XYZ file of C-alpha atoms in Angstrom:
599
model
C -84.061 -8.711 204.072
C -81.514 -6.706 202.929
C -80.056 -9.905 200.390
C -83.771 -9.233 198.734
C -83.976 -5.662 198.811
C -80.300 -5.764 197.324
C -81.947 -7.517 194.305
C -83.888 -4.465 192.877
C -83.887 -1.355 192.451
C -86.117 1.351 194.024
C -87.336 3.826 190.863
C -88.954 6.353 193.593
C -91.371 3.930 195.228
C -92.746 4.810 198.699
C -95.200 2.619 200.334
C -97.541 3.262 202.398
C -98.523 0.192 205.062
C -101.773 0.283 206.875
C -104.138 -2.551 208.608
C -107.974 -2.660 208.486
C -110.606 -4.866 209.917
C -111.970 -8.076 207.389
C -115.517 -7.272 206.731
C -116.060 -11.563 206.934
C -115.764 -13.295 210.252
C -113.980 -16.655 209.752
C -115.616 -19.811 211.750
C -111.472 -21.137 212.770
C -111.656 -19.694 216.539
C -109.155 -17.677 218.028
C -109.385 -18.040 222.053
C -112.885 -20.527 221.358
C -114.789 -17.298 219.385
C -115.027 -16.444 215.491
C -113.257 -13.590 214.809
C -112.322 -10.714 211.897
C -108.945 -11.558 210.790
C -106.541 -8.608 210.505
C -105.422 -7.493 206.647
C -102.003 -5.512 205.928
C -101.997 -3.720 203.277
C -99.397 -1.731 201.124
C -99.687 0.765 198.773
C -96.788 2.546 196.163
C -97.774 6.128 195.734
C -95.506 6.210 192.837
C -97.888 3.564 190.535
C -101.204 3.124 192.959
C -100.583 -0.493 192.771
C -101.763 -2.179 195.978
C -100.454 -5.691 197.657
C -102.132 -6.972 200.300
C -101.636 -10.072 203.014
C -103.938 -11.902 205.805
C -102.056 -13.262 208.780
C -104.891 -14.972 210.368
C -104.914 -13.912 213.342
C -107.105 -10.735 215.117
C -103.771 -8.808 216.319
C -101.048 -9.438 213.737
C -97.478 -9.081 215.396
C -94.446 -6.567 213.682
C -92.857 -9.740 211.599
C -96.415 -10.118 209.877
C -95.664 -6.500 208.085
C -91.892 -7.354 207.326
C -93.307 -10.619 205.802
C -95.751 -7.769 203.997
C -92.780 -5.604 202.634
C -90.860 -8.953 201.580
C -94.009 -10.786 199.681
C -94.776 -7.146 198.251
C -91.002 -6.470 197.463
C -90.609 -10.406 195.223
C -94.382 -9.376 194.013
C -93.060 -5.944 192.410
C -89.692 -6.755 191.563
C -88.855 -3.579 193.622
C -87.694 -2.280 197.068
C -89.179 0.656 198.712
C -86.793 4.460 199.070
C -88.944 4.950 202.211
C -91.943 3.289 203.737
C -94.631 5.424 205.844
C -97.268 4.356 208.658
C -99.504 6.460 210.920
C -98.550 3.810 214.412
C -95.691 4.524 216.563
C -95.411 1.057 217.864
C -95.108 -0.189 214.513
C -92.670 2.343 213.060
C -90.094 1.949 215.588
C -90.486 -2.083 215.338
C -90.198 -1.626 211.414
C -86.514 0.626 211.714
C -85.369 -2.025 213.807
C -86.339 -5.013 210.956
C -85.630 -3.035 208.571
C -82.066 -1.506 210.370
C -79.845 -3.847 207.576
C -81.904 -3.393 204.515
C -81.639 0.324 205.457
C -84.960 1.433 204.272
C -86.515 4.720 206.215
C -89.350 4.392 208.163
C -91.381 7.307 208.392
C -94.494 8.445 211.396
C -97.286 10.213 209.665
C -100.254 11.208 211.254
C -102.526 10.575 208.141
C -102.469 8.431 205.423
C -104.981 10.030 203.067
C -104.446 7.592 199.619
C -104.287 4.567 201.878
C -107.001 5.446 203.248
C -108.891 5.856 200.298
C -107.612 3.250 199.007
C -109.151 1.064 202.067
C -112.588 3.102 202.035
C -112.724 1.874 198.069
C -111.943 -1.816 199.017
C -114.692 -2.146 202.255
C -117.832 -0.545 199.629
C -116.603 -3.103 196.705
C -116.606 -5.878 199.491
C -120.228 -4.314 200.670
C -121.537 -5.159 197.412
C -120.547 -8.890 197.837
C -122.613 -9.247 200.790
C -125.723 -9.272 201.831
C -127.673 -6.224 203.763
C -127.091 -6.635 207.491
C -130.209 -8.466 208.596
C -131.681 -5.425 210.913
C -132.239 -3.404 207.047
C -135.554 -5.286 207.050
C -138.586 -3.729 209.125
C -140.127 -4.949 212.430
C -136.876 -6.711 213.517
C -135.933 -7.509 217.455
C -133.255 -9.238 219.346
C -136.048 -11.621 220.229
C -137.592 -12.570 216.744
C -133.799 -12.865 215.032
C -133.490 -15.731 218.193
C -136.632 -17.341 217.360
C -135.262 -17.788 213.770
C -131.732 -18.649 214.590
C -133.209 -21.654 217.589
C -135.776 -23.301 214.719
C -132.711 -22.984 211.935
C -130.567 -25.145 214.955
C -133.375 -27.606 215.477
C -133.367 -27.990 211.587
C -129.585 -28.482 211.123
C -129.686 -30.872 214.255
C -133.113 -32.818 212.762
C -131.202 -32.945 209.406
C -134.162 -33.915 206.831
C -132.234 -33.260 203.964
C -131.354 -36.923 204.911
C -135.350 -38.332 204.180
C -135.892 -35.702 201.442
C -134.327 -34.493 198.059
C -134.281 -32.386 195.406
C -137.220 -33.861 193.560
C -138.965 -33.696 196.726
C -140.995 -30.773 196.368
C -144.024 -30.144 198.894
C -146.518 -28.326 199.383
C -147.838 -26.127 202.906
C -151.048 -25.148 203.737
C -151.544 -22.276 206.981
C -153.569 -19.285 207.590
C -152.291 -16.127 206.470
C -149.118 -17.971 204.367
C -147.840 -16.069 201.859
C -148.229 -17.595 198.527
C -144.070 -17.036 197.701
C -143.460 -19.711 200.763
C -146.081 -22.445 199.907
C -143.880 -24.665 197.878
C -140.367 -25.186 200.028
C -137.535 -27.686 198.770
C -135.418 -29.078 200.960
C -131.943 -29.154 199.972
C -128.269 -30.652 201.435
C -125.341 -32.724 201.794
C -123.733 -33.708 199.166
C -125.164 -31.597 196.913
C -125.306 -28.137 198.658
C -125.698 -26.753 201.827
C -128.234 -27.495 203.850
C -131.386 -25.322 202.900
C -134.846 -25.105 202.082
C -135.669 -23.273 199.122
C -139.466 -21.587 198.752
C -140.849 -22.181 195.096
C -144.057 -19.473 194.919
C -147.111 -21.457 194.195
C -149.034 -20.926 190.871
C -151.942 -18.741 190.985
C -155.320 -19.811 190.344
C -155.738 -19.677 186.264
C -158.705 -17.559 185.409
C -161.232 -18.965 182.289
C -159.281 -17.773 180.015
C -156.177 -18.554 181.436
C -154.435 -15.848 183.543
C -152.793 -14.393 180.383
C -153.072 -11.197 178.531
C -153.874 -12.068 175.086
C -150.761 -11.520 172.605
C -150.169 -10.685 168.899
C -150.612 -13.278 166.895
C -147.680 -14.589 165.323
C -147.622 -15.557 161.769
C -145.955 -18.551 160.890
C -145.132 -16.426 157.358
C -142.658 -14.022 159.643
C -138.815 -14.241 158.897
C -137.681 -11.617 161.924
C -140.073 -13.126 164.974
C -137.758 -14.245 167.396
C -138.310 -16.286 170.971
C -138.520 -14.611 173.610
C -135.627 -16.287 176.270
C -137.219 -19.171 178.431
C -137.373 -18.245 182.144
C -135.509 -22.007 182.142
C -132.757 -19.183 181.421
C -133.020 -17.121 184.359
C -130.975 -18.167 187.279
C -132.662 -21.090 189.105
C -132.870 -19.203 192.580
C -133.587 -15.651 191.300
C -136.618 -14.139 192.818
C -137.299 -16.646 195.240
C -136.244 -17.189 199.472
C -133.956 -19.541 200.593
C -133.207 -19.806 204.470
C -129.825 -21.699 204.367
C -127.250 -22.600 206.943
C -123.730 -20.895 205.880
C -120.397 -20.107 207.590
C -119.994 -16.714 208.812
C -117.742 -15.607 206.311
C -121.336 -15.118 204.065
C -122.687 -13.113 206.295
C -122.338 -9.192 206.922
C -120.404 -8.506 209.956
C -123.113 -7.102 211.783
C -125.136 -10.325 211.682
C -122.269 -12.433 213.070
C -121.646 -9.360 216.081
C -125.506 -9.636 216.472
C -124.705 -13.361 217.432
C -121.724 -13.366 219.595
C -123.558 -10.384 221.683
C -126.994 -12.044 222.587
C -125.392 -15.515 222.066
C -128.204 -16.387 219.854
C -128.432 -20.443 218.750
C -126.370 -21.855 216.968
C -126.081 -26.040 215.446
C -122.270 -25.707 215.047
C -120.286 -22.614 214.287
C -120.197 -22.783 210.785
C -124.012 -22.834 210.594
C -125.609 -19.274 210.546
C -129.009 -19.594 209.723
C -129.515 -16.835 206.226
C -132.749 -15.854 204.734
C -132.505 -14.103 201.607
C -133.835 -13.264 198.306
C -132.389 -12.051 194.868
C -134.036 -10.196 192.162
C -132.629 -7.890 189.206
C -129.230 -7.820 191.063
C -131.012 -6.667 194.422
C -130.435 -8.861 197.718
C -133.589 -8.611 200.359
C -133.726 -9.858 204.176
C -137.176 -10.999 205.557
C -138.906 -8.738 207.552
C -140.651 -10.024 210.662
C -143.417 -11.112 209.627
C -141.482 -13.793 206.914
C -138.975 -14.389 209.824
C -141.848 -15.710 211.451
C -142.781 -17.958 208.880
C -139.217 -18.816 208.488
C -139.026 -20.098 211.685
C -142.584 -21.861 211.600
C -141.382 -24.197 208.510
C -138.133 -25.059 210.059
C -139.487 -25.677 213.327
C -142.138 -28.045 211.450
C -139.642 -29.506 209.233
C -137.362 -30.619 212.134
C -140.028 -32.014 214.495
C -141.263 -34.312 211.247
C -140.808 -37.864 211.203
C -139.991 -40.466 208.455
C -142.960 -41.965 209.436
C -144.473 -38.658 209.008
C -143.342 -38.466 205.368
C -143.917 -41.528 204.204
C -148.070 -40.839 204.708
C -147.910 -38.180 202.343
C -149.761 -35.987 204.684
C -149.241 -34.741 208.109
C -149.797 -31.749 210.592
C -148.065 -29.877 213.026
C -148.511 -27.053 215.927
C -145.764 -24.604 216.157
C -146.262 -22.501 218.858
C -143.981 -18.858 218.428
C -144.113 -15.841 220.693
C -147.427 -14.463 218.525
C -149.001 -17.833 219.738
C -149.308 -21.432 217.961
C -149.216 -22.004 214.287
C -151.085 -24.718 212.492
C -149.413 -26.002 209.346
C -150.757 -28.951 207.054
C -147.222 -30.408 205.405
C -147.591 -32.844 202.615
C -145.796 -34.330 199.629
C -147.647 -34.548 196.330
C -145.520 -37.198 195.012
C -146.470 -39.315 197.772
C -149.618 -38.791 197.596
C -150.432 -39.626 193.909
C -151.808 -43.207 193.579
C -149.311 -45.576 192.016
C -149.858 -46.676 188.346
C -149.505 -50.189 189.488
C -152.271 -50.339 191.099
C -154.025 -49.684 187.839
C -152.764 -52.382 185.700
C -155.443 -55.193 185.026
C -154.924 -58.543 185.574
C -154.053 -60.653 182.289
C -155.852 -63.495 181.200
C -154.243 -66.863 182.312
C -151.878 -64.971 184.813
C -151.543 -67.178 187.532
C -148.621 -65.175 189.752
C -150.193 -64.227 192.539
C -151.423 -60.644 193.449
C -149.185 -59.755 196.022
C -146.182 -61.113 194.017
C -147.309 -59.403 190.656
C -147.707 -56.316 192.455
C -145.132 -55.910 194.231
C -143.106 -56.246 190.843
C -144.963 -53.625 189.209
C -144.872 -51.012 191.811
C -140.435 -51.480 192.239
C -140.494 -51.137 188.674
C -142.445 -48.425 188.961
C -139.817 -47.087 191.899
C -136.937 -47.573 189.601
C -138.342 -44.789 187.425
C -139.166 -42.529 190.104
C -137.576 -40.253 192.811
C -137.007 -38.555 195.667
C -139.717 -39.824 198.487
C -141.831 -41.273 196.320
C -139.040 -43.993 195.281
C -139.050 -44.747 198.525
C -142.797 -45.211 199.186
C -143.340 -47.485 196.341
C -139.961 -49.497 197.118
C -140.989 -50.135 200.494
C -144.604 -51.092 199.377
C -143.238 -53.500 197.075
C -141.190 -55.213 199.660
C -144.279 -55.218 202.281
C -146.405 -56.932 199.626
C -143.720 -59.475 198.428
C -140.438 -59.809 200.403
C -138.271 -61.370 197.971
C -138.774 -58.192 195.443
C -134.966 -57.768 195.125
C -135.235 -54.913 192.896
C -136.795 -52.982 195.373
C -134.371 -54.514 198.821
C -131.743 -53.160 196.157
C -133.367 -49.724 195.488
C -133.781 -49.344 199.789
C -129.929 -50.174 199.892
C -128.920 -47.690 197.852
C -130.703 -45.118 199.745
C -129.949 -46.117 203.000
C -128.688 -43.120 205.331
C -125.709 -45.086 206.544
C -123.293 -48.311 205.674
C -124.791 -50.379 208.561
C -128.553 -50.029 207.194
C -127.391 -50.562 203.513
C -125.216 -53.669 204.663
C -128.551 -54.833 206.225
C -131.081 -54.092 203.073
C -128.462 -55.569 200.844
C -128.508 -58.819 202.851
C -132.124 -58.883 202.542
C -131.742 -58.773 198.877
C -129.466 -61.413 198.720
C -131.471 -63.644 200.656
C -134.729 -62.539 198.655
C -132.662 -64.282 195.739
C -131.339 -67.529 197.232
C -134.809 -68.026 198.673
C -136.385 -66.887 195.141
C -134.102 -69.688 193.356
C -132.719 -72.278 195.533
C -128.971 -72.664 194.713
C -128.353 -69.300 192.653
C -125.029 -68.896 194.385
C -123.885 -71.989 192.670
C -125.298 -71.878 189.456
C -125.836 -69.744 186.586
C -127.498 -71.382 183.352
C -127.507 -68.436 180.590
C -130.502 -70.919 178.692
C -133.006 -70.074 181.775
C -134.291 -66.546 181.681
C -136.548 -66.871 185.282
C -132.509 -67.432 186.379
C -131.588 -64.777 184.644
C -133.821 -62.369 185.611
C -132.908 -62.579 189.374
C -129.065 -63.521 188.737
C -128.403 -59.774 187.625
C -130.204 -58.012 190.711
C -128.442 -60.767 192.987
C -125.210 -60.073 191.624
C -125.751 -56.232 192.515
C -127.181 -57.385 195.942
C -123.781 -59.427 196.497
C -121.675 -56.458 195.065
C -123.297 -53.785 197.036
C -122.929 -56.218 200.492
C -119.629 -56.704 199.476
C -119.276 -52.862 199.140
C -120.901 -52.118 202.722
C -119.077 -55.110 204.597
C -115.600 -53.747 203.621
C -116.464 -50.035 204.587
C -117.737 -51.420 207.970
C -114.486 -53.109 208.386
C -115.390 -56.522 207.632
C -112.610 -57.344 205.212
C -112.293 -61.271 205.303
C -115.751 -61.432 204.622
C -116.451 -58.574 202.086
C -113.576 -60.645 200.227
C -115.054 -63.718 199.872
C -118.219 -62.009 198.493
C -115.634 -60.511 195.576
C -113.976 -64.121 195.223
C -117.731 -65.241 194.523
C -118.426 -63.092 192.111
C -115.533 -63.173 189.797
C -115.793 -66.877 190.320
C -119.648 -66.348 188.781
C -118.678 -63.898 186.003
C -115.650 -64.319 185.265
C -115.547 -62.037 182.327
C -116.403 -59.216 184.605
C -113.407 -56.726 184.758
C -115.371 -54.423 187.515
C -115.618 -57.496 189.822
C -112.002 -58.409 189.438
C -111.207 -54.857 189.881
C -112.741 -55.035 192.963
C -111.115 -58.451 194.311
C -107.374 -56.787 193.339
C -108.499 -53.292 195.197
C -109.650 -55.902 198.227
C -106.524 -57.966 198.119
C -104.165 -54.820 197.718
C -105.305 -53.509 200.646
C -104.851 -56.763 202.698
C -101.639 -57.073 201.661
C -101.882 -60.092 199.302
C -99.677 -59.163 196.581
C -99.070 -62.574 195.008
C -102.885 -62.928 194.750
C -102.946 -59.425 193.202
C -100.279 -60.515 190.484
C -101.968 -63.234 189.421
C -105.215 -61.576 188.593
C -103.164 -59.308 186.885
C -101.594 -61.765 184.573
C -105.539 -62.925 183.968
C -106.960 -59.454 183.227
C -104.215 -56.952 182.558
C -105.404 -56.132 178.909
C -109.049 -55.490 180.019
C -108.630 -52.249 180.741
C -105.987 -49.475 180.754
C -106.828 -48.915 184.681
C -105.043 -52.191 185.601
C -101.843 -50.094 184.238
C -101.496 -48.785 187.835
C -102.345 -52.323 189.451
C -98.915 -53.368 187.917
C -97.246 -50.028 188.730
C -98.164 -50.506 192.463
C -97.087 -53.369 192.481
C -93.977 -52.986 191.576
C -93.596 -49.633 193.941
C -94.330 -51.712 196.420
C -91.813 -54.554 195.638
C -89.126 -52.349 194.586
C -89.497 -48.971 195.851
C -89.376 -45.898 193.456
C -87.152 -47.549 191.030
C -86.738 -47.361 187.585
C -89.401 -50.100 186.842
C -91.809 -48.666 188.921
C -91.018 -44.949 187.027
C -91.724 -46.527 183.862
C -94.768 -48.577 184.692
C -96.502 -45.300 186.083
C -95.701 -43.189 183.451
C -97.230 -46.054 180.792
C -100.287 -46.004 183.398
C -100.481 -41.757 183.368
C -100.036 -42.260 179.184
C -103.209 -45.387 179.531
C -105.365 -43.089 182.031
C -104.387 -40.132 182.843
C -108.009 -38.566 184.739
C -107.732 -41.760 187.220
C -104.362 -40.416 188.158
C -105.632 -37.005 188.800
C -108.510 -38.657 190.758
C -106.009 -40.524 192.533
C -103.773 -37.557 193.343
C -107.255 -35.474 194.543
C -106.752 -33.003 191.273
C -110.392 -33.721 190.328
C -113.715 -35.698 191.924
C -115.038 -38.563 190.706
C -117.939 -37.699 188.695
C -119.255 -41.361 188.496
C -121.125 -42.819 191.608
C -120.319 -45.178 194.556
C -121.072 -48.520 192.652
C -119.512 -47.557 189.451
C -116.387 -45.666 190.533
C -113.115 -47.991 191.111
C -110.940 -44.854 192.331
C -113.224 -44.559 195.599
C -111.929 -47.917 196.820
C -108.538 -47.945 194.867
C -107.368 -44.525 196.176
C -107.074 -46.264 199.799
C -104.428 -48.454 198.715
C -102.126 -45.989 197.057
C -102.945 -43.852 200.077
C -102.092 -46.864 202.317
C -98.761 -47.432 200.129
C -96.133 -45.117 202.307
C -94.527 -42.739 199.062
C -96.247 -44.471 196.256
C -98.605 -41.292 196.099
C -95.690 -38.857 195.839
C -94.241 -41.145 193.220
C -97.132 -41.260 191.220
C -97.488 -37.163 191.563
C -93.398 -36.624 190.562
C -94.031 -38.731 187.719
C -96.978 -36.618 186.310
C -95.182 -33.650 187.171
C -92.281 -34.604 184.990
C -94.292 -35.983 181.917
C -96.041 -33.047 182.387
C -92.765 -31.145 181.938
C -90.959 -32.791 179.191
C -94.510 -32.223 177.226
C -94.134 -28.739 177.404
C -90.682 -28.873 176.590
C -91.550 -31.033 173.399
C -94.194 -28.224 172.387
C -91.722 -25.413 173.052
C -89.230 -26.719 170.934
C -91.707 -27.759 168.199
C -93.219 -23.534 167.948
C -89.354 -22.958 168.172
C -88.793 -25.047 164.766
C -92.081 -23.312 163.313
C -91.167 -19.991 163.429
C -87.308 -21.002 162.486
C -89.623 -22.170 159.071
């Protein structure tokens, strides 16, 4: 301490060191509970400036202020002439850490401009969170419980899985306020899980619900649009009940919790209902708690099954008695435009067959539930509809039921034309036409078979189809990734030789390589840095800088990352090289604003 202190000089500064209470609760238990992490703060009287530090823990110990006094110290470029605090525990432990640095300690009994100073922080931090929950009229113990066990039964349900965005339905129940007859459901991967209300339109009047306006003439230079509600945030004014760690929630709602030891799915799921409009946050009162909990209660007792008819009911029974609530999905529900196509004259494919096609080419064009519906209708009607075994696949809720629908594609081709795994005759377009989707339905096995483990055989899938289409770079992407990763290096090089210039990508195929032959040597330097120069996002991919914005099937770095992972130091090699290009570029453009102004 006193070699830092011994750096700097003091110019007057006193600091004041306090500790106050986190308004969040953080979901990492100390002793199996959340708890409100302890924050030290300092303050210099002499400039007002404030530093501040979060040992993460509920009872910091004395080292956790000298490490306060040292981070502020390198932060300010100054030491203090005397430090002050209002505990006596803490300022004899401070004089005796402080003893070589010889820096006073001094016992006050107030700290008025810290305390200020903490008073300011906790209202700014008020105003970042939302009310506590028991603002809102007509609350109990026993209704927030309600909520908080049908928000569990949703999280544990999970039918964000079955449902999407696009997914929009619609609720029908005595007494349902129109603001909560349209929910969304909403989760993993693209937010939280959620469900977010949509208010339903009111019923248009003749003349259309709307206040008649000035005309505008055409002839006017100065008329200006008004701003599209498109603008508007896309949540603004409406409720969304979503599952969130306790850090988003006031601390009284998290206290609430740990009290009555109300439900919970895991502990970074606190069921939050709230709504936004012109910068104002609102909590449900009882009566939408109720319905809150009626919805999710519904929504986690429904079925796939359930879905899938477009049109289902359920009984909720709450402490005010049992709730009827009609659930269905518009989408669903609308007839297919296949089934409205009219036979052609001299079409002699059968019904089932022609159908079937129409309605997954229908699917391809749609989403959310509705994709589903028509891709599994397609597949009833005519089993070898590959395009719709591939569409199933691909929205499968886990690698063993895509590995499964992707084999039924596969076999929906071989069956559809005998012998397409050996042949491929670009003259025939009936061959053509199912090669592509078989292709995908071999990729997309090959895919699922190697997550799952199955390596020897996921890589004879990839030797197949580089062996079909052999001007396919992705495919032998794919096949090096596979043989990487098993440890075939001699394989690897050769493919490389064969597709090296294909794409700039293949740049770190060599550089691996030759990491893995020779170590970080100067070969392997050079090779990486010609890769970073070729490709320089895959690297940050690579290295975790940024996410892949390009999905499963089209994304090489999902499968590639595994083997640089897999490579012991070729990670760290790859990130020191980037550093130091990274380095010597803005050297280069130091010394090139250095010769400009010389000019």
């Amino acid at each position: 301490m006193d070699t830092i202190f011994r750096k700097y000089r003091s110019k007057g500064e006193v600091w004041q060191l306090g500790r106050d209470r986190a308004l969040f609760w953080t979901s990492e238990e100390e002793g199996g509970r959340p708890f409100r992490p302890c924050v030290l703060v300092c303050l210099s009287l002499r400039t007002g400036r404030s530093h501040s530090i979060v040992p993460g823990t509920a009872e910091p110990e004395p080292e956790a202020f000298l490490e306060l006094v040292t981070q502020t110290a390198r932060a300010w470029r100054l030491r203090p002439e005397r430090i002050e605090v209002t505990d006596a525990r803490l300022a004899e432990d401070l004089r005796r850490l402080l003893a070589a640095a010889k820096v006073p300690v001094e016992l006050r009994s107030d700290l008025p401009e810290l305390r200020v100073l903490l008073e300011q922080r906790e209202r700014s931090l008020r105003s970042l969170l939302p009310p506590p929950a028991f603002e809102a009229p007509g609350l109990t113990v026993e209704r927030m419980a309600a909520f908080a066990g049908a928000a569990a039964r949703f999280a544990a349900a999970a039918p964000w899985r079955h449902l999407d965005m696009d997914d929009l339905m619609v609720l029908e129940a005595d007494g349902l306020p129109r603001e909560l007859r349209e929910p969304q459901v909403l989760g993993p991967p693209h937010s939280a899980p959620a469900v977010l209300f949509h208010p339903q339109e009111p019923e248009k009047e003749p003349n259309g619900g709307f206040e008649a306006g000035p005309e505008w003439d055409e002839g006017e230079e100065d008329w200006e649009m008004e701003p599209w509600e498109d603008d508007w945030p896309p949540e603004e004014g409406l409720w969304k009940v979503s599952l969130v760690p306790p850090s988003d929630l006031p601390p009284e709602d998290v206290e609430l919790w740990l009290e009555h030891g109300l439900p919970l799915a895991d502990s970074s799921a606190y069921p939050l209902a709230l709504r936004h409009f012109d910068e104002v946050t609102e909590r449900p009162d009882a009566r939408y708690l109720r319905w809150f909990e009626v919805v999710l209660d519904a929504l986690a007792s429904t079925t796939e099954e359930e879905m899938d008819t477009g049109r289902w009911e359920k009984e909720v029974v709450t402490s005010d008695g049992p709730v009827r609530l009609v659930l269905s999905l518009p989408e669903v529900l609308d007839p297919a435009y296949a089934d409205s196509l009219p036979r052609e004259a001299g079409d002699d494919v059968p019904d089932d067959m022609r159908l079937g096609f129409e309605l997954a080419t229908e699917a391809y064009g749609s989403f959310g539930r509705r994709q589903i519906h028509l891709a599994r209708r397609a597949v009833a009607l005519w089993p070898d509809c590959i395009e719709a075994w591939l569409i199933l696949a691909r929205r499968a809720l886990d690698p063993e039921s895509a590995r499964d629908l992707y084999a039924k594609a596969a076999s929906a081709g071989e069956r559809l034309l005998p012998g397409i795994e050996r042949r491929r005759d670009p003259f025939d377009e009936d061959e053509q036409m199912a090669f592509a989707p078989y292709c995908w339905a071999r990729s997309g096995l090959a895919r699922t078979l190697w997550t799952l483990g199955a390596r020897e055989e996921a890589l004879d899938h990839f030797r197949w189809l580089l062996a079909i289409a052999s001007d396919d770079p992705k495919s032998a992407w794919y096949l090096a990734h596979a043989l990487l990763a098993l440890g075939r290096d001699e394989e690897a090089e050769e493919l490389l030789a064969r597709y090296a210039d294909m794409r700039p990508d293949w740049l770190y195929v060599r550089a691996l390589l030759t990491f893995r032959r020779e170590g970080d040597s100067p070969a392997a330097q050079r090779q990486m840095a010609a890769a970073l120069a070729g490709d320089r996002h895959l690297a940050d991919q690579l290295l975790g800088a940024v996410q892949s914005e390009e999905s499963e099937e089209e994304s090489p770095v999902l499968s590639f990352q595994e083997v640089w992972a897999d490579t012991p130091g070729a990670l760290d090699a790859l990130r020191d090289q980037s550093l130091a290009l990274a380095h010597m570029a803005k050297k280069k453009g130091e010394k090139k604003k250095r010769k400009r102004r010389r000019r």
